[in-house]
């Protein structure tokens, strides 16, 4: 599915990722944890193709394609999805319209017929039901005036509609109270499947109580310094990051 | 020319040949002309009956004579012309262009074939032109009850739905026809909102206007359909001087749509139209414009100069005039659709989207003149600048001393795309009555990289993302347009901004 080898990336000529390796197989959920400034969000952005990040070494292959060679929209159409830490407001752009445009862009890319309004509404209702969400957000402009919880819910809903092969959740738990966290995590769990891989980027173990990962990786100073099962997250919760970082440095 | 007006009127004026054998040639030539950069920049090869360039009293007399006008109309034109000669060109707008040589312009151009009974008699090349514009008249006839008075260059060549309108008593015709058939109405209202001496371009227009539209909606009548006119400038070097006069009598309602495109040309084409709206007691006029004239090439060469005076007079109590405009074309736009709120409780509205890119310049806005008691006005202006586009919003809200309880809300938003464009806002507010309530909001924003990346990460291309964000920005204005026009406007906006990012 995804294979990252020796990935190096800079922001403003400062090296953030310093040779990162990561392999994600189909249907796997990987948690990436790490202290502030370790490069977690940079990884999420480099994978999704954001401008301003310069890749200086290594390779990323996604389903056999050279991911770094593709525009963000091509990556999205191929099945990569980034759930934003801070979803962006689009004033005046109706949420339903935005979702329909996104879905149809993807369908068009794959040579499929675009969905008309009626079929789209049907699909949308069906997905809302799966996620136990109501449609109150869909009539509003994209993310405008949404609460933190609403914005994250909206990201998960987009993911449900776009059905990515690989979803990257960038600090999806940040700014959420425990109820909102539960709603979002339930949504994510409902979307887990053998064909859908996920990379869950998070500070805290808390989210992983709800979204149980298959693998946990510790990212520090631009490298993955330790990988393990979900028990690694519990250990981190107990001891903090310091000891692993020290061990890795030793 | 030395001929006096009388000589021209009595003499042999129309010497243009009436040949029509070039139709086949036109067909053959047509194909390659379509392959043009500007989507609507093709040229239809229809023979035109064109006056040689230049302007003096005999030219005006010739125009009047060819239009078969009564004497009073010629006198009105000549009076306007004589005053125009002494008028200065306005210099206050934030637009720059070389001086215009008014003697190099031809003031009359009419398609040869006239007085058509039905669409079947219309030159097929002309109909094809409309089809390229996406507005086939045949389809229009069937669609949504929109009557079309199609103006091709200066003379109306196709008019539909006349019967249905006349059943309702609504007059919808070319202004030149109205001069002949409804002289009492034209004489009563023409020039009463925009006098010939209003400004330089209204003076010129009053002297030489060749066509345009006249609408009269009788008392207590709701016009049974949206009225629509498509303008198209097609003759090289022909300035187009449209004159539109819309009168809504007491208790009536009319919605009028105006949309325009123009073919590509190398020389600047002057357009100085005048639109006058008159709403009597309890009447409402809704006037919507989608303008897509040729903006010039990347260096700004060859675009249309659009110097238009549009003004509505809420003459009666409880009347309402609403302007909605989507302006994407022209090299230079100089345009301030305005409302005079004379009647008590009258309402004026101005909703505008203006786009400037490349070397386009626009100085546009509105004037709301509150004279009556409890008059209300709303201004929503959305300006979008991309590339090296320069745009200024210039608005005046004046509350006269007797306008007790007047209210205005103004909102001016500018959106910048890239870092070489500019947006200015010049709001003028004059309040002479202490009971007035005034609100003014203005914002300037840029399309952020965050917004673009967010859209792209959902699979949308950069262009689609820009178009979506811009359309969102303009939504309040598009909501005011009639449905089919709103769709057209959105499409136009997307086409206009193609390639404007990056």
mmCIF file of C-alpha atoms in Angstrom, chain A residues 48 50-51 72-73 76 81-82 84 88-93 97-98 101-102 105 143 155 158, chain B residues 448-462 464 468-469 471-473 475 490:
data_model
loop_
_atom_site.group_PDB
_atom_site.id
_atom_site.type_symbol
_atom_site.label_atom_id
_atom_site.label_comp_id
_atom_site.label_asym_id
_atom_site.label_seq_id
_atom_site.Cartn_x
_atom_site.Cartn_y
_atom_site.Cartn_z
ATOM 1 C CA UNK A 48 -0.492 14.673 0.856
ATOM 2 C CA UNK A 50 1.421 20.334 0.365
ATOM 3 C CA UNK A 51 3.598 23.067 -1.127
ATOM 4 C CA UNK A 72 -2.120 16.854 -4.348
ATOM 5 C CA UNK A 73 -5.312 16.408 -6.350
ATOM 6 C CA UNK A 76 -6.456 12.464 -3.560
ATOM 7 C CA UNK A 81 -7.039 11.406 2.202
ATOM 8 C CA UNK A 82 -5.769 13.863 4.779
ATOM 9 C CA UNK A 84 -6.800 18.169 8.646
ATOM 10 C CA UNK A 88 -10.070 25.298 6.464
ATOM 11 C CA UNK A 89 -13.102 27.572 6.105
ATOM 12 C CA UNK A 90 -14.518 28.231 2.642
ATOM 13 C CA UNK A 91 -16.990 31.116 2.971
ATOM 14 C CA UNK A 92 -20.034 30.888 0.731
ATOM 15 C CA UNK A 93 -19.174 27.384 -0.509
ATOM 16 C CA UNK A 97 -21.778 21.214 -3.092
ATOM 17 C CA UNK A 98 -18.153 20.926 -2.030
ATOM 18 C CA UNK A 101 -17.548 18.365 -6.454
ATOM 19 C CA UNK A 102 -14.841 16.424 -4.614
ATOM 20 C CA UNK A 105 -13.579 14.972 -9.370
ATOM 21 C CA UNK A 143 -16.357 24.735 8.054
ATOM 22 C CA UNK A 155 -13.566 15.724 8.007
ATOM 23 C CA UNK A 158 -15.733 13.659 3.858
ATOM 24 C CA UNK B 448 -5.181 31.569 0.929
ATOM 25 C CA UNK B 449 -2.797 28.730 0.198
ATOM 26 C CA UNK B 450 -4.573 26.864 2.977
ATOM 27 C CA UNK B 451 -7.876 27.091 1.138
ATOM 28 C CA UNK B 452 -6.333 25.973 -2.141
ATOM 29 C CA UNK B 453 -4.524 23.061 -0.562
ATOM 30 C CA UNK B 454 -7.630 22.000 1.320
ATOM 31 C CA UNK B 455 -9.616 21.816 -1.910
ATOM 32 C CA UNK B 456 -6.817 20.101 -3.828
ATOM 33 C CA UNK B 457 -6.382 17.518 -1.102
ATOM 34 C CA UNK B 458 -10.010 16.611 -1.790
ATOM 35 C CA UNK B 459 -9.279 15.983 -5.458
ATOM 36 C CA UNK B 460 -10.171 19.357 -6.984
ATOM 37 C CA UNK B 461 -7.761 20.958 -9.430
ATOM 38 C CA UNK B 462 -6.327 24.342 -8.558
ATOM 39 C CA UNK B 464 -11.684 24.330 -9.853
ATOM 40 C CA UNK B 468 -15.309 27.383 -6.175
ATOM 41 C CA UNK B 469 -13.841 29.817 -3.662
ATOM 42 C CA UNK B 471 -18.144 31.653 -6.513
ATOM 43 C CA UNK B 472 -18.566 31.273 -2.776
ATOM 44 C CA UNK B 473 -17.312 34.810 -2.325
ATOM 45 C CA UNK B 475 -22.795 34.031 -3.569
ATOM 46 C CA UNK B 490 -21.056 31.195 -12.382
#
